[in-house]
Amino acid sequence: MSLWEKWEREKLAKQGIKIEEPRDVNIQPTRVKADFRRQTWIVVGAFFACLAVVVVTLILGRLVGWDWSDSYVVRLLATKEAQRESLSGNP
């Protein structure tokens, strides 16, 4: 819009004449509203899927004679705890 058109619109607005402004751009909301029910089902499904993986792993481990304390993470935590105990015993 040119400055002249703006002045003309302001002059007409002061006179009480309302003119629609041209809209070249159609503005629409682009953000989709969150579907809380769907998100809840996704979280619950993920929780139960992780729980099922853990249970299946423990069952298969029992069948082949594997114990959970043989895992890398548990051994790492046990060695770190042993290191902490040995360091705390030496002042």
GROMACS .gro file of N, CA and C in nm, residues 3-80:
model
  234
    3LEU      N    1   0.181   0.530   0.036
    3LEU     CA    2   0.155   0.630   0.140
    3LEU      C    3   0.029   0.710   0.108
    4TRP      N    4   0.007   0.737  -0.020
    4TRP     CA    5  -0.113   0.810  -0.060
    4TRP      C    6  -0.239   0.733  -0.025
    5GLU      N    7  -0.239   0.600  -0.051
    5GLU     CA    8  -0.355   0.517  -0.017
    5GLU      C    9  -0.378   0.514   0.133
    6LYS      N   10  -0.269   0.512   0.207
    6LYS     CA   11  -0.281   0.513   0.353
    6LYS      C   12  -0.346   0.643   0.400
    7TRP      N   13  -0.302   0.754   0.345
    7TRP     CA   14  -0.361   0.883   0.385
    7TRP      C   15  -0.509   0.889   0.349
    8GLU      N   16  -0.542   0.840   0.231
    8GLU     CA   17  -0.683   0.840   0.189
    8GLU      C   18  -0.767   0.753   0.284
    9ARG      N   19  -0.716   0.638   0.323
    9ARG     CA   20  -0.788   0.551   0.415
    9ARG      C   21  -0.805   0.619   0.551
   10GLU      N   22  -0.697   0.683   0.599
   10GLU     CA   23  -0.707   0.753   0.727
   10GLU      C   24  -0.807   0.868   0.720
   11LYS      N   25  -0.810   0.940   0.609
   11LYS     CA   26  -0.905   1.051   0.591
   11LYS      C   27  -1.048   1.000   0.591
   12LEU      N   28  -1.071   0.889   0.520
   12LEU     CA   29  -1.205   0.830   0.518
   12LEU      C   30  -1.243   0.775   0.655
   13ALA      N   31  -1.144   0.719   0.728
   13ALA     CA   32  -1.172   0.667   0.862
   13ALA      C   33  -1.211   0.780   0.957
   14LYS      N   34  -1.148   0.898   0.942
   14LYS     CA   35  -1.183   1.012   1.026
   14LYS      C   36  -1.324   1.061   0.995
   15GLN      N   37  -1.368   1.043   0.873
   15GLN     CA   38  -1.503   1.083   0.834
   15GLN      C   39  -1.606   0.980   0.876
   16GLY      N   40  -1.560   0.865   0.924
   16GLY     CA   41  -1.651   0.762   0.969
   16GLY      C   42  -1.683   0.659   0.863
   17ILE      N   43  -1.618   0.667   0.749
   17ILE     CA   44  -1.641   0.570   0.642
   17ILE      C   45  -1.543   0.455   0.661
   18LYS      N   46  -1.598   0.336   0.673
   18LYS     CA   47  -1.512   0.219   0.696
   18LYS      C   48  -1.487   0.148   0.563
   19ILE      N   49  -1.361   0.124   0.535
   19ILE     CA   50  -1.321   0.057   0.412
   19ILE      C   51  -1.243  -0.068   0.451
   20GLU      N   52  -1.277  -0.178   0.388
   20GLU     CA   53  -1.204  -0.302   0.415
   20GLU      C   54  -1.064  -0.292   0.356
   21GLU      N   55  -0.970  -0.343   0.434
   21GLU     CA   56  -0.832  -0.344   0.385
   21GLU      C   57  -0.812  -0.468   0.300
   22PRO      N   58  -0.745  -0.453   0.188
   22PRO     CA   59  -0.721  -0.571   0.104
   22PRO      C   60  -0.626  -0.669   0.172
   23ARG      N   61  -0.661  -0.794   0.163
   23ARG     CA   62  -0.578  -0.899   0.222
   23ARG      C   63  -0.520  -0.985   0.110
   24ASP      N   64  -0.391  -0.976   0.094
   24ASP     CA   65  -0.325  -1.057  -0.007
   24ASP      C   66  -0.287  -1.195   0.047
   25VAL      N   67  -0.276  -1.204   0.180
   25VAL     CA   68  -0.230  -1.326   0.242
   25VAL      C   69  -0.344  -1.385   0.324
   26ASN      N   70  -0.369  -1.511   0.304
   26ASN     CA   71  -0.470  -1.582   0.381
   26ASN      C   72  -0.401  -1.645   0.501
   27ILE      N   73  -0.427  -1.595   0.620
   27ILE     CA   74  -0.360  -1.643   0.740
   27ILE      C   75  -0.447  -1.748   0.806
   28GLN      N   76  -0.389  -1.865   0.827
   28GLN     CA   77  -0.459  -1.975   0.892
   28GLN      C   78  -0.370  -2.030   1.002
   29PRO      N   79  -0.430  -2.081   1.106
   29PRO     CA   80  -0.346  -2.140   1.211
   29PRO      C   81  -0.278  -2.266   1.159
   30THR      N   82  -0.148  -2.274   1.178
   30THR     CA   83  -0.073  -2.389   1.127
   30THR      C   84  -0.046  -2.492   1.234
   31ARG      N   85  -0.057  -2.452   1.359
   31ARG     CA   86  -0.029  -2.546   1.467
   31ARG      C   87  -0.151  -2.632   1.493
   32VAL      N   88  -0.130  -2.760   1.489
   32VAL     CA   89  -0.238  -2.854   1.513
   32VAL      C   90  -0.254  -2.871   1.664
   33LYS      N   91  -0.377  -2.869   1.709
   33LYS     CA   92  -0.401  -2.886   1.852
   33LYS      C   93  -0.360  -3.027   1.895
   34ALA      N   94  -0.308  -3.035   2.015
   34ALA     CA   95  -0.261  -3.164   2.067
   34ALA      C   96  -0.378  -3.255   2.098
   35ASP      N   97  -0.365  -3.380   2.059
   35ASP     CA   98  -0.465  -3.480   2.089
   35ASP      C   99  -0.417  -3.557   2.212
   36PHE      N  100  -0.467  -3.516   2.330
   36PHE     CA  101  -0.417  -3.572   2.454
   36PHE      C  102  -0.451  -3.720   2.469
   37ARG      N  103  -0.563  -3.759   2.416
   37ARG     CA  104  -0.600  -3.901   2.425
   37ARG      C  105  -0.500  -3.986   2.346
   38ARG      N  106  -0.465  -3.940   2.227
   38ARG     CA  107  -0.369  -4.014   2.144
   38ARG      C  108  -0.232  -4.015   2.211
   39GLN      N  109  -0.189  -3.902   2.266
   39GLN     CA  110  -0.060  -3.896   2.332
   39GLN      C  111  -0.056  -3.985   2.455
   40THR      N  112  -0.167  -3.992   2.527
   40THR     CA  113  -0.174  -4.079   2.645
   40THR      C  114  -0.160  -4.224   2.604
   41TRP      N  115  -0.229  -4.263   2.497
   41TRP     CA  116  -0.217  -4.401   2.450
   41TRP      C  117  -0.076  -4.434   2.402
   42ILE      N  118  -0.009  -4.338   2.342
   42ILE     CA  119   0.128  -4.360   2.297
   42ILE      C  120   0.220  -4.383   2.417
   43VAL      N  121   0.206  -4.300   2.522
   43VAL     CA  122   0.290  -4.313   2.640
   43VAL      C  123   0.262  -4.445   2.711
   44VAL      N  124   0.135  -4.479   2.727
   44VAL     CA  125   0.099  -4.605   2.793
   44VAL      C  126   0.149  -4.723   2.711
   45GLY      N  127   0.134  -4.717   2.580
   45GLY     CA  128   0.182  -4.824   2.494
   45GLY      C  129   0.333  -4.840   2.501
   46ALA      N  130   0.405  -4.728   2.503
   46ALA     CA  131   0.551  -4.735   2.513
   46ALA      C  132   0.593  -4.794   2.647
   47PHE      N  133   0.524  -4.757   2.754
   47PHE     CA  134   0.556  -4.812   2.886
   47PHE      C  135   0.537  -4.963   2.888
   48PHE      N  136   0.423  -5.010   2.838
   48PHE     CA  137   0.396  -5.153   2.839
   48PHE      C  138   0.488  -5.229   2.741
   49ALA      N  139   0.527  -5.165   2.633
   49ALA     CA  140   0.621  -5.228   2.541
   49ALA      C  141   0.758  -5.247   2.608
   50CYS      N  142   0.803  -5.146   2.679
   50CYS     CA  143   0.931  -5.158   2.752
   50CYS      C  144   0.920  -5.264   2.861
   51LEU      N  145   0.808  -5.264   2.931
   51LEU     CA  146   0.788  -5.364   3.036
   51LEU      C  147   0.787  -5.505   2.976
   52ALA      N  148   0.724  -5.522   2.861
   52ALA     CA  149   0.720  -5.653   2.796
   52ALA      C  150   0.861  -5.696   2.753
   53VAL      N  151   0.940  -5.604   2.702
   53VAL     CA  152   1.077  -5.637   2.662
   53VAL      C  153   1.158  -5.684   2.783
   54VAL      N  154   1.142  -5.616   2.896
   54VAL     CA  155   1.215  -5.654   3.017
   54VAL      C  156   1.171  -5.792   3.064
   55VAL      N  157   1.040  -5.817   3.066
   55VAL     CA  158   0.989  -5.947   3.112
   55VAL      C  159   1.036  -6.059   3.019
   56VAL      N  160   1.028  -6.038   2.889
   56VAL     CA  161   1.073  -6.140   2.793
   56VAL      C  162   1.223  -6.165   2.810
   57THR      N  163   1.300  -6.059   2.831
   57THR     CA  164   1.444  -6.075   2.850
   57THR      C  165   1.474  -6.155   2.976
   58LEU      N  166   1.403  -6.126   3.085
   58LEU     CA  167   1.425  -6.201   3.209
   58LEU      C  168   1.384  -6.348   3.193
   59ILE      N  169   1.274  -6.373   3.126
   59ILE     CA  170   1.229  -6.512   3.105
   59ILE      C  171   1.328  -6.588   3.018
   60LEU      N  172   1.371  -6.527   2.907
   60LEU     CA  173   1.469  -6.594   2.821
   60LEU      C  174   1.602  -6.613   2.893
   61GLY      N  175   1.637  -6.517   2.977
   61GLY     CA  176   1.761  -6.529   3.054
   61GLY      C  177   1.756  -6.645   3.151
   62ARG      N  178   1.641  -6.665   3.213
   62ARG     CA  179   1.625  -6.780   3.304
   62ARG      C  180   1.634  -6.912   3.228
   63LEU      N  181   1.583  -6.915   3.108
   63LEU     CA  182   1.585  -7.039   3.030
   63LEU      C  183   1.727  -7.079   2.990
   64VAL      N  184   1.813  -6.981   2.961
   64VAL     CA  185   1.949  -7.013   2.917
   64VAL      C  186   2.050  -7.004   3.031
   65GLY      N  187   2.005  -6.976   3.152
   65GLY     CA  188   2.094  -6.972   3.267
   65GLY      C  189   2.165  -6.840   3.288
   66TRP      N  190   2.116  -6.735   3.229
   66TRP     CA  191   2.176  -6.602   3.246
   66TRP      C  192   2.113  -6.534   3.366
   67ASP      N  193   2.193  -6.465   3.445
   67ASP     CA  194   2.141  -6.393   3.561
   67ASP      C  195   2.154  -6.243   3.535
   68TRP      N  196   2.065  -6.164   3.589
   68TRP     CA  197   2.067  -6.020   3.564
   68TRP      C  198   2.194  -5.956   3.616
   69SER      N  199   2.257  -6.016   3.718
   69SER     CA  200   2.380  -5.958   3.773
   69SER      C  201   2.499  -5.979   3.680
   70ASP      N  202   2.482  -6.058   3.574
   70ASP     CA  203   2.589  -6.077   3.475
   70ASP      C  204   2.593  -5.966   3.371
   71SER      N  205   2.497  -5.876   3.373
   71SER     CA  206   2.491  -5.772   3.270
   71SER      C  207   2.599  -5.667   3.293
   72TYR      N  208   2.633  -5.598   3.187
   72TYR     CA  209   2.741  -5.499   3.190
   72TYR      C  210   2.708  -5.385   3.287
   73VAL      N  211   2.586  -5.338   3.284
   73VAL     CA  212   2.547  -5.222   3.366
   73VAL      C  213   2.556  -5.258   3.514
   74VAL      N  214   2.505  -5.375   3.551
   74VAL     CA  215   2.508  -5.414   3.692
   74VAL      C  216   2.651  -5.435   3.738
   75ARG      N  217   2.736  -5.497   3.655
   75ARG     CA  218   2.877  -5.514   3.692
   75ARG      C  219   2.947  -5.379   3.705
   76LEU      N  220   2.916  -5.284   3.616
   76LEU     CA  221   2.975  -5.152   3.623
   76LEU      C  222   2.936  -5.081   3.752
   77LEU      N  223   2.808  -5.087   3.786
   77LEU     CA  224   2.762  -5.024   3.910
   77LEU      C  225   2.826  -5.090   4.032
   78ALA      N  226   2.841  -5.222   4.030
   78ALA     CA  227   2.902  -5.293   4.144
   78ALA      C  228   3.049  -5.254   4.160
   79THR      N  229   3.122  -5.243   4.049
   79THR     CA  230   3.263  -5.205   4.059
   79THR      C  231   3.279  -5.060   4.105
   80LYS      N  232   3.192  -4.971   4.058
   80LYS     CA  233   3.197  -4.830   4.102
   80LYS      C  234   3.168  -4.820   4.252
   0.00000   0.00000   0.00000
